[in-house]
Coordinates of C-alpha atoms and ligand atoms in Angstrom, one line a residue:
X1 CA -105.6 87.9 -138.2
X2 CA -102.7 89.2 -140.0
X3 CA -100.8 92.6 -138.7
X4 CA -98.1 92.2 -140.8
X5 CA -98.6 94.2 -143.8
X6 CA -96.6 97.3 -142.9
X7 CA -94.0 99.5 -144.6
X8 CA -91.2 98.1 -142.6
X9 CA -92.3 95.1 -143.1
X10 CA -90.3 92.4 -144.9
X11 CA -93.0 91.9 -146.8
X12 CA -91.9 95.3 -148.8
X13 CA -88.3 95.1 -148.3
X14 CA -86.0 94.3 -151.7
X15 CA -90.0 94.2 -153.2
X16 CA -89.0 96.7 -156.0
X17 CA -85.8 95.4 -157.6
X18 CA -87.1 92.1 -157.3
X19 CA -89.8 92.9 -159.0
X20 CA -87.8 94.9 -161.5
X21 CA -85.5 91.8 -162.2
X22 CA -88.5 89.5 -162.7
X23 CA -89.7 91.5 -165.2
X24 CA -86.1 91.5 -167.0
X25 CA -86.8 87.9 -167.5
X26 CA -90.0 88.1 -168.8
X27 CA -89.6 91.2 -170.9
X28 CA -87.9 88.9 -174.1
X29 CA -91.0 86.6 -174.7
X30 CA -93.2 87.0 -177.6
X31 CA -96.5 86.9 -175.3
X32 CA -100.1 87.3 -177.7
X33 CA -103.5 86.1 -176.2
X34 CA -102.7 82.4 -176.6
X35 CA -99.4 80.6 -177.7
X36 CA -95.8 79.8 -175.9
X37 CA -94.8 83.3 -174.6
X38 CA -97.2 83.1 -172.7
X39 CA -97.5 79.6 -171.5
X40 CA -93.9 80.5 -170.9
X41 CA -94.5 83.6 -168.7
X42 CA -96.6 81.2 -166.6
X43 CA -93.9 79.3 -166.5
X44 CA -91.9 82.1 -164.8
X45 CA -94.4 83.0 -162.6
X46 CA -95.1 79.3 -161.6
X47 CA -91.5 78.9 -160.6
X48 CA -92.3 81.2 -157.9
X49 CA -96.4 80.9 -157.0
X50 CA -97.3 77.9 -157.3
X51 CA -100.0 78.6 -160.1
X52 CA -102.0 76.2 -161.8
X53 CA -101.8 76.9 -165.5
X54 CA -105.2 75.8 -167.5
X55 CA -105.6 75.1 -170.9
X56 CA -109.2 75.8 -172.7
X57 CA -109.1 74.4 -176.4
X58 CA -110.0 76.5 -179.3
X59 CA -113.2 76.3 -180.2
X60 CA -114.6 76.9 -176.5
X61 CA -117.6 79.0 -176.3
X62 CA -117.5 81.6 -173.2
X63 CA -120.8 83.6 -173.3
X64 CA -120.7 85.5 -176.5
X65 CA -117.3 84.7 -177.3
X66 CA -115.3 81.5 -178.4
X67 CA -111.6 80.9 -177.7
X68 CA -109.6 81.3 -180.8
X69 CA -106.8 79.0 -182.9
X70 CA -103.7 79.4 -181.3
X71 CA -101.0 81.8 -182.4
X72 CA -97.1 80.8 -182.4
X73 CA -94.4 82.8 -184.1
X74 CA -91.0 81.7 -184.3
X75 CA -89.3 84.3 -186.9
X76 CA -90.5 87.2 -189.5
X77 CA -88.4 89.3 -191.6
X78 CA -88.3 92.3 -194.0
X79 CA -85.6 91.6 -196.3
X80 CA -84.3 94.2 -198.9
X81 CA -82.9 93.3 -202.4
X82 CA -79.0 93.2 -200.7
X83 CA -80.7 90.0 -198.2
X84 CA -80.3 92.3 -195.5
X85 CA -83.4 92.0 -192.8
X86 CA -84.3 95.6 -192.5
X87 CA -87.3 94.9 -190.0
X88 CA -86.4 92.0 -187.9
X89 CA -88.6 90.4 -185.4
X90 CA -85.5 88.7 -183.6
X91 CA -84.4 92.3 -182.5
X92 CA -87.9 93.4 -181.3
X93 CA -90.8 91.2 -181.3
X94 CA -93.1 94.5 -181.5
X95 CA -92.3 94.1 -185.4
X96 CA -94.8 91.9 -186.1
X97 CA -98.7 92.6 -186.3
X98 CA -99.9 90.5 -182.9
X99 CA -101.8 87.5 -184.3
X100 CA -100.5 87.9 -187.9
X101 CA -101.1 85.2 -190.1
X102 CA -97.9 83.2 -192.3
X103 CA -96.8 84.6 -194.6
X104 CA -94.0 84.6 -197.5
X105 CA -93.5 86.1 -200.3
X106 CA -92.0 88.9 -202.8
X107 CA -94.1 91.8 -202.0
X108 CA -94.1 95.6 -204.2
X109 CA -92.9 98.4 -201.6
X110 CA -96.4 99.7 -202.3
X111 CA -98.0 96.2 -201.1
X112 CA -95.9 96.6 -197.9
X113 CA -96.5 99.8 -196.6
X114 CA -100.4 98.4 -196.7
X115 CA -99.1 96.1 -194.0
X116 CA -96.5 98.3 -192.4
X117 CA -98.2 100.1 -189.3
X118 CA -96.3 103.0 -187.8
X119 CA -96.7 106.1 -185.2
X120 CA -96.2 108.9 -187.3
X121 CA -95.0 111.7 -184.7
X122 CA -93.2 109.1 -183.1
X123 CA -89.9 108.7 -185.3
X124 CA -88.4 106.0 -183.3
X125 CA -90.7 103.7 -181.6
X126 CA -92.3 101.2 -182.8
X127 CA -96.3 100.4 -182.2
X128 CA -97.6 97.9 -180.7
X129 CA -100.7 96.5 -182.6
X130 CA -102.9 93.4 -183.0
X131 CA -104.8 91.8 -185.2
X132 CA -106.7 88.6 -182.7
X133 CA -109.6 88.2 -184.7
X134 CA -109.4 89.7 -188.3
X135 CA -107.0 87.5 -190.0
X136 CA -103.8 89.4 -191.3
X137 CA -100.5 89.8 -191.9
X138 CA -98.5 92.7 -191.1
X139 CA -95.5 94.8 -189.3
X140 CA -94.7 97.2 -187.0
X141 CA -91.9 99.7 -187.1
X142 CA -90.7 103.1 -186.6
X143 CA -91.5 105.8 -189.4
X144 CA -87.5 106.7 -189.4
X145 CA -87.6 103.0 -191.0
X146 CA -90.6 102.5 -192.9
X147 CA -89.3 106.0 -194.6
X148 CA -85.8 104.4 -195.6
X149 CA -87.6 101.9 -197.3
X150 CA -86.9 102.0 -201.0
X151 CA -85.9 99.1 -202.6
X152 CA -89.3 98.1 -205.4
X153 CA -90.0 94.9 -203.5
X154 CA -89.4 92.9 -200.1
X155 CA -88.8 89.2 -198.7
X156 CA -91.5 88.9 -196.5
X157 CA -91.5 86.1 -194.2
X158 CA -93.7 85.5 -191.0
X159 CA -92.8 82.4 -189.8
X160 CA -96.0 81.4 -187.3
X161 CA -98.7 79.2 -187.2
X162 CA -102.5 80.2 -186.2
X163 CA -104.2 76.8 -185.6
X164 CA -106.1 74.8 -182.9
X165 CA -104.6 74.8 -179.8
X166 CA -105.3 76.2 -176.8
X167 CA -105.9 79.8 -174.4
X168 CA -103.4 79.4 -171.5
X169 CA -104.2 81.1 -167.9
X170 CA -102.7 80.8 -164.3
X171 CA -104.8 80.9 -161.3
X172 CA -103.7 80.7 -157.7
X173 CA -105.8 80.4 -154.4
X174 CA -104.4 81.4 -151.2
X175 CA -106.8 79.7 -148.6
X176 CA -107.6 82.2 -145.4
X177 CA -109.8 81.6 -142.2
X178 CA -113.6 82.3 -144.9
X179 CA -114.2 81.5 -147.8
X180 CA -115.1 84.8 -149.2
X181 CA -112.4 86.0 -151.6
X182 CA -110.0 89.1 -152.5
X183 CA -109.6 88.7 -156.2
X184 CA -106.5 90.0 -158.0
X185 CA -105.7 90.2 -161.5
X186 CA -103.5 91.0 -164.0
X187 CA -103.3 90.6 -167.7
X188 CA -100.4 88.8 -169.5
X189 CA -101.3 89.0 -173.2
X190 CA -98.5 91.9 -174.3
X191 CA -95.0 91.3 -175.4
X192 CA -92.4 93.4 -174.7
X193 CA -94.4 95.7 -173.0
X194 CA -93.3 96.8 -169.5
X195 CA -95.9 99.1 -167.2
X196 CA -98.7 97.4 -169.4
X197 CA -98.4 94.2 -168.7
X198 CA -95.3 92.6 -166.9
X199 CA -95.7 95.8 -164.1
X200 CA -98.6 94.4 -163.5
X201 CA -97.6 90.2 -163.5
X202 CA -94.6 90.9 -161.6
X203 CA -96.1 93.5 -158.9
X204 CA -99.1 90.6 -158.9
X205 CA -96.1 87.3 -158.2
X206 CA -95.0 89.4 -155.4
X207 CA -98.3 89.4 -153.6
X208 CA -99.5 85.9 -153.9
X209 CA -95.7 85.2 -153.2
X210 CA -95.7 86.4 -149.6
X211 CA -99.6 86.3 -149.1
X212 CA -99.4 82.6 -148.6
X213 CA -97.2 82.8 -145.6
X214 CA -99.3 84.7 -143.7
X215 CA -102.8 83.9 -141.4
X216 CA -105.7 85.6 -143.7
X217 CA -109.0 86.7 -142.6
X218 CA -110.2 86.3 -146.4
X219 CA -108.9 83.6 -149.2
X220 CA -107.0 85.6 -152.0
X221 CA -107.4 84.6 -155.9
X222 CA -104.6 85.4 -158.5
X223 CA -105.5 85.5 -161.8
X224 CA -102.8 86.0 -164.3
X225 CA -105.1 85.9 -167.7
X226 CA -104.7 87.0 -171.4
X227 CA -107.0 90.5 -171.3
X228 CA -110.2 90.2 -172.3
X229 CA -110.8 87.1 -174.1
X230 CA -109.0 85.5 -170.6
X231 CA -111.6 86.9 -168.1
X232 CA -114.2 86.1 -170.2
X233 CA -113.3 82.3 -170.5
X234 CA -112.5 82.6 -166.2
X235 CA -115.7 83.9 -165.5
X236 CA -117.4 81.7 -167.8
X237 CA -116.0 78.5 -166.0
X238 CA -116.4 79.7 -162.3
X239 CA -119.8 81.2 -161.9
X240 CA -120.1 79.4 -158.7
X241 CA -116.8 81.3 -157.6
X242 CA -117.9 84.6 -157.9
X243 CA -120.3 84.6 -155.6
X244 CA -117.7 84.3 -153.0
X245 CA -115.6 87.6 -154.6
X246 CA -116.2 90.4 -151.9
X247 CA -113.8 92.4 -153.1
X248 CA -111.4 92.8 -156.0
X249 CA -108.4 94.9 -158.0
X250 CA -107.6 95.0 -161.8
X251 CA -103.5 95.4 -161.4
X252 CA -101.5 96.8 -164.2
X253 CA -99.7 100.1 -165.2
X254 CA -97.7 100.0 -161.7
X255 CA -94.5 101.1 -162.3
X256 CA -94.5 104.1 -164.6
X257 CA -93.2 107.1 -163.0
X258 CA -96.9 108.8 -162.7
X259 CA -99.2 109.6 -159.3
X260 CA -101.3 106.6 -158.2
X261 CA -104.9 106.6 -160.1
X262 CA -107.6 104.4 -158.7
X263 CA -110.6 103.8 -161.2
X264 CA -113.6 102.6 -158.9
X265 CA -115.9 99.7 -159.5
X266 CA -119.1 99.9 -161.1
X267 CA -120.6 100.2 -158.2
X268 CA -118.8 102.7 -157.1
X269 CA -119.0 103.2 -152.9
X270 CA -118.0 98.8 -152.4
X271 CA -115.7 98.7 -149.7
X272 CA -112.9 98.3 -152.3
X273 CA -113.5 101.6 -153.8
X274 CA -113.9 102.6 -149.7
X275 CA -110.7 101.3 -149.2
X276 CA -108.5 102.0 -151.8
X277 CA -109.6 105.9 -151.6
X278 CA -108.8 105.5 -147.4
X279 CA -105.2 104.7 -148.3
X280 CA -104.8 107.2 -151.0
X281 CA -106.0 109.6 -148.9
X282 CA -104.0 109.5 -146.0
X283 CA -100.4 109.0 -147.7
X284 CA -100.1 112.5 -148.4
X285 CA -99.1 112.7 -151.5
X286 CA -101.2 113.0 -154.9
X287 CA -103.3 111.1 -156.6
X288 CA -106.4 111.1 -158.9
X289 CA -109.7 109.3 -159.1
X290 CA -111.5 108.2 -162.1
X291 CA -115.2 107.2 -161.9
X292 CA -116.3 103.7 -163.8
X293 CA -116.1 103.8 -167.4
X294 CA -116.4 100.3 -169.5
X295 CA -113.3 101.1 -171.2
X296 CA -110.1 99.8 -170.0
X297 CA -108.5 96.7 -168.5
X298 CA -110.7 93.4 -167.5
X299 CA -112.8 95.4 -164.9
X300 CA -114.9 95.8 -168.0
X301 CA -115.8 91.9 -167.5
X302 CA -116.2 91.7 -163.8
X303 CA -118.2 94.6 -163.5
X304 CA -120.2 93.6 -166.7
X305 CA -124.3 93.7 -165.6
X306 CA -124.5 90.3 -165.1
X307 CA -121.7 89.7 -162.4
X308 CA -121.0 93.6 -161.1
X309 CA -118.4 92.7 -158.9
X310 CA -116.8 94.8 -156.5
X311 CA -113.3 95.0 -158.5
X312 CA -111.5 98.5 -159.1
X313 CA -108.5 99.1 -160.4
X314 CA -105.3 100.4 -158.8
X315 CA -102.4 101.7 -161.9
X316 CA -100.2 104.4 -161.9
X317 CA -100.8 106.5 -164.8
X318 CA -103.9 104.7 -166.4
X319 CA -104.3 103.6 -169.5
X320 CA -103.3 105.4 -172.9
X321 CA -102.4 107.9 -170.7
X322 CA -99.2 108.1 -171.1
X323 CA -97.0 108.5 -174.7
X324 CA -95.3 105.6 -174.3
X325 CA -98.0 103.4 -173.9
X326 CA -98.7 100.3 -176.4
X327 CA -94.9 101.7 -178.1
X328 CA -91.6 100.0 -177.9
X329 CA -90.9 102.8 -175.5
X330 CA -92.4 101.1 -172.6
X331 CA -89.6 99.1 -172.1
X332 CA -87.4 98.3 -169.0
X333 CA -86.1 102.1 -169.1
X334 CA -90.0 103.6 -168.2
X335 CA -90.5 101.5 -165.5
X336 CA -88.6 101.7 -161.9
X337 CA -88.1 100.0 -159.2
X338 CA -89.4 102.4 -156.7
X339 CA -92.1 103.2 -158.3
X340 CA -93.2 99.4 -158.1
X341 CA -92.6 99.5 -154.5
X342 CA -94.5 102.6 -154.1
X343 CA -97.1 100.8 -155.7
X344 CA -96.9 97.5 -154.2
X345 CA -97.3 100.0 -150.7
X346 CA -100.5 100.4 -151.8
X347 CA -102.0 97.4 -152.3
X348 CA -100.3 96.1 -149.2
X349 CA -102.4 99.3 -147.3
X350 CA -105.8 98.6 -148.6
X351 CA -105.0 94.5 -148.5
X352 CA -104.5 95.4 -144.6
X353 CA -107.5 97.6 -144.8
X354 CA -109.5 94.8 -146.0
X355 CA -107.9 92.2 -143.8
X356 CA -108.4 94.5 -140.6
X357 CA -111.5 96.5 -140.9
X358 CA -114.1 95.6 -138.0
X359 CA -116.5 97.3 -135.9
X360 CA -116.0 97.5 -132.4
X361 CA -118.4 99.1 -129.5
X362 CA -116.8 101.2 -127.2
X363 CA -117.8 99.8 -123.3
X364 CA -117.9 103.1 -122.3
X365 CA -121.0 104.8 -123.9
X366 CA -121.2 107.5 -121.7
X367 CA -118.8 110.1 -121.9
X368 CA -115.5 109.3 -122.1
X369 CA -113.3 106.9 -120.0
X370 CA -110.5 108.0 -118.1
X371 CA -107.7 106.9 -120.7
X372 CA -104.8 109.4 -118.0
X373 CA -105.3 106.5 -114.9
X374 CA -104.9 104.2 -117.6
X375 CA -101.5 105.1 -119.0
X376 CA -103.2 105.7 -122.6
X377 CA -103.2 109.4 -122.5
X378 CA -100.1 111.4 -122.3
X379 CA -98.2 108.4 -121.8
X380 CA -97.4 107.6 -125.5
X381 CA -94.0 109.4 -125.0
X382 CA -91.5 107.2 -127.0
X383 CA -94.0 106.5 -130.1
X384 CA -93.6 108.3 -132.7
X385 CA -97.0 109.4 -133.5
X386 CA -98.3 109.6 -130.3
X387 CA -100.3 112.4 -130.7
X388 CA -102.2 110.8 -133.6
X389 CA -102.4 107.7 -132.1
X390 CA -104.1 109.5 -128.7
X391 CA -106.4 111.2 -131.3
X392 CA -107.3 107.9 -132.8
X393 CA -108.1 106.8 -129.0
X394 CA -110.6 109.5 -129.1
X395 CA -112.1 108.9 -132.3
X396 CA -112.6 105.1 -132.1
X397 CA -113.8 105.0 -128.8
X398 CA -116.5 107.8 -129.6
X399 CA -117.4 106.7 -133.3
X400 CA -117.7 102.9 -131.5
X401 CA -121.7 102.7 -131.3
X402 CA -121.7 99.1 -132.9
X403 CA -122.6 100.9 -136.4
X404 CA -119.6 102.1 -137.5
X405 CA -116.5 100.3 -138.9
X406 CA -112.7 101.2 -138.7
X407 CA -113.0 102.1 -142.6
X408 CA -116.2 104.7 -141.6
X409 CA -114.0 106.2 -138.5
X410 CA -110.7 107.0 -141.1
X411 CA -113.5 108.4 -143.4
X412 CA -114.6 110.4 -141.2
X413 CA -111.3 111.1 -139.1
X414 CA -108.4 111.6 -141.9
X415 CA -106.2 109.1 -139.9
X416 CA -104.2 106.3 -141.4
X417 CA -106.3 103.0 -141.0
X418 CA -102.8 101.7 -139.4
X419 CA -103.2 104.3 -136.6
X420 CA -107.0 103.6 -135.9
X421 CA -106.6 99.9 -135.9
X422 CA -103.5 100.5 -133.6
X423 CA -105.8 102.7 -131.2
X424 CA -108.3 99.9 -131.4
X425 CA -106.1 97.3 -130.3
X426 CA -104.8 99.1 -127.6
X427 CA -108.7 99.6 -126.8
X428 CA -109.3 96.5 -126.5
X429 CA -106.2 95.2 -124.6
X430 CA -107.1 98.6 -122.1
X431 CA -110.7 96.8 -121.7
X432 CA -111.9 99.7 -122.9
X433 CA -113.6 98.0 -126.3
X434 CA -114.6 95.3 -128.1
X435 CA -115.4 93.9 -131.3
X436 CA -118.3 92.6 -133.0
X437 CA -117.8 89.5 -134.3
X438 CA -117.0 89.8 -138.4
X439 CA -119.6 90.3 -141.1
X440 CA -120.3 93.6 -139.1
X441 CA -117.8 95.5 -140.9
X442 CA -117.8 97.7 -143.8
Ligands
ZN501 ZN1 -102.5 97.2 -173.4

């Protein structure tokens, strides 16, 4: 059983500026729902998880839904009557619609600005928008540059293709001592998009990265999948895996510069959502907590009726909730290292949570033993919570009827789960306690 998930661990150390760099890499590519961004972003991530990438051809049904034609785009261009490209997709790939189909052509300025999407209190940024399955063609750019447009007509040129191929996703198992899984996922479908998206892949490497070094109590599953369409088609291919998921996080948004905001599952009280509100909780500092809603990242599918997983989901600021969301403004500048690491804290705390929670029975059920002739009171000198940790003595060995878990004592307590499982080793090495064997927890 792994201890080893701490914040001095190496497991955190250089986390956040190598996550921060591998994002760097990945922030260029021209990533859409299917296509060679984002087999290339596999790519990236496969050259340090060993992922396997799957294709599903076009054309595959996945419960209502069927995987669409494939989208590659190598150039597009607004040219003015001068030949000069005024909206260029080589300087941001934001410029053109997501999913647009080709096109070329002279086009009346009138003609354009029907295809010319922009944020209108936003003079500088440029949207993000897509068009996956409505076919289209169409650009993205700021208003300060749609309103300098006044030549009577435009080269247009979208140089892609949108035809059968396939919808590419990576998936990595890390195997621990059961079968019952910890599934993490994150979406990959955005292009240069930084906390919605590559926060997410990057913070996501990191974990299954280091995860498979370590001895596991459950097996974890990575999913790195275009959103939406993605889960669907990974759900629809491995119904016989789900029934294994016992617990799960949606990861993206995780390096803005916002308080941690945990969105719980559908069901709402899994030991997830137990978890993840334990280590908020008891990191003193703030945080919010939003209920279910089937509005958001791919949560939407694992919770969906018919699977109702436990699966959550751990951001920073959510969501649309902040102004630079789905704009060229969340970029490399919005996102920061420490904040990755901060997050990446997280998960490590409620992966140990998850890893560690068991419930014990304390051999002494009547009153309390003697922890002074034991050295385990007043003796905790040189530690440097030792008055917690004594407290935590106290707590487990009283809360440890056989019933209740290390997750219902930190409920219950307001200790860290570090200190409690701490207390509970030392418990147990003191003779004083033992644990039930697992399946008895949470
Ligand atoms: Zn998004």
């Amino acid at each position: 059983m792994t201890s080893a998930v701490r914040k001095d661990d190496p497991l955190l150390s250089g986390a956040g500026p190598w996550m921060y760099r591998f994002m760097e890499v990945l922030y260029p590519y021209c990533r859409s729902i299917t296509g060679e961004g984002t087999r290339e972003t596999l790519r990236r991530v496969a050259s340090h998880v060993p992922i396997e990438i799957h294709e599903v051809p076009s054309g595959t049904q996945a419960f209502d839904w069927t995987v669409p034609q494939e989208w590659n785009i190598r150039d597009a261009y607004i040219k003015n009557r001068a030949g000069e490209r005024v909206v260029d997709f080589k300087k941001s790939n934001l410029h053109v619609l997501n999913y647009s189909t080709p096109f070329r052509g002279m086009v009346p300025l009138e003609t354009l600005r029907e295809h010319l999407y922009t944020l209108p209190d936003k003079p500088d940024w440029i949207p993000y928008r897509t068009s996956y399955y409505k076919e289209n063609w169409g650009f993205c750019a700021s208003p300060r540059k749609a309103d300098s447009l006044r030549d009577k007509e435009y080269e247009i040129c979208i140089d892609a293709d949108l035809k059968d191929g396939n919808l590419t996703y990576g998936e990595y198992l890390v195997q621990g001592s059961t079968d019952q899984e910890v599934l993490l996922s994150c979406h990959i479908c955005h292009p240069s998009l930084c906390n919605d998206n590559l926060s997410g892949i990057a913070l996501t490497a990191w974990i299954a990265r280091h995860l498979r070094e370590m001895k596991l109590r459950y097996s974890y599953r990575f999913l790195f999948l275009p959103g939406t369409i993605g889960a669907i088609v990974w759900l629809s291919r491995n119904e016989n895996i789900v029934a294994n998921i016992r617990h799960g996080l949606v990861v993206a948004c995780v390096g803005d510069p916002g308080n941690p905001t945990y969105k719980k599952s559908r069901r709402g009280n899994a030991e997830i959502d137990r978890a993840v509100l334990l280590a908020l909780q008891t990191r003193g500092s703030d945080y919010s907590v939003r209920e279910f809603t089937p509005y958001g990242y791919d949560e939407r599918q694992y919770c969906s009726p018919g699977f109702d997983l436990p699966i959550g989901s751990l951001t920073r600021t959510p969501h649309g909730g902040y102004p630079e969301y789905h704009t060229s403004a969340d970029n490399l500048d919005l996102v920061r290292p420490e904040n990755l690491a901060d997050s990446l804290s997280i998960y490590l705390d409620v992966i140990n949570i998850l890893e560690s929670n068991s419930t014990y029975v304390s051999l002494c059920q009547k009153c309390e033993p003697q922890l002074g002739k034991r050295g385990l009171y007043g003796a905790l000198g040189g530690h440097p919570d030792a008055g917690k940790v004594e407290l935590a003595l106290l707590w487990v060995l009283n809360m440890s009827d056989g019933k209740n878990s290390l997750l219902d004592i930190g409920e219950r307590s307001g200790l860290t789960f570090r200190c409690l499982r701490e207390a509970a080793d030392l418990l147990v090495e003191n003779g004083l306690l033992t644990k039930l064997p697992s399946g008895g927890a949470g």
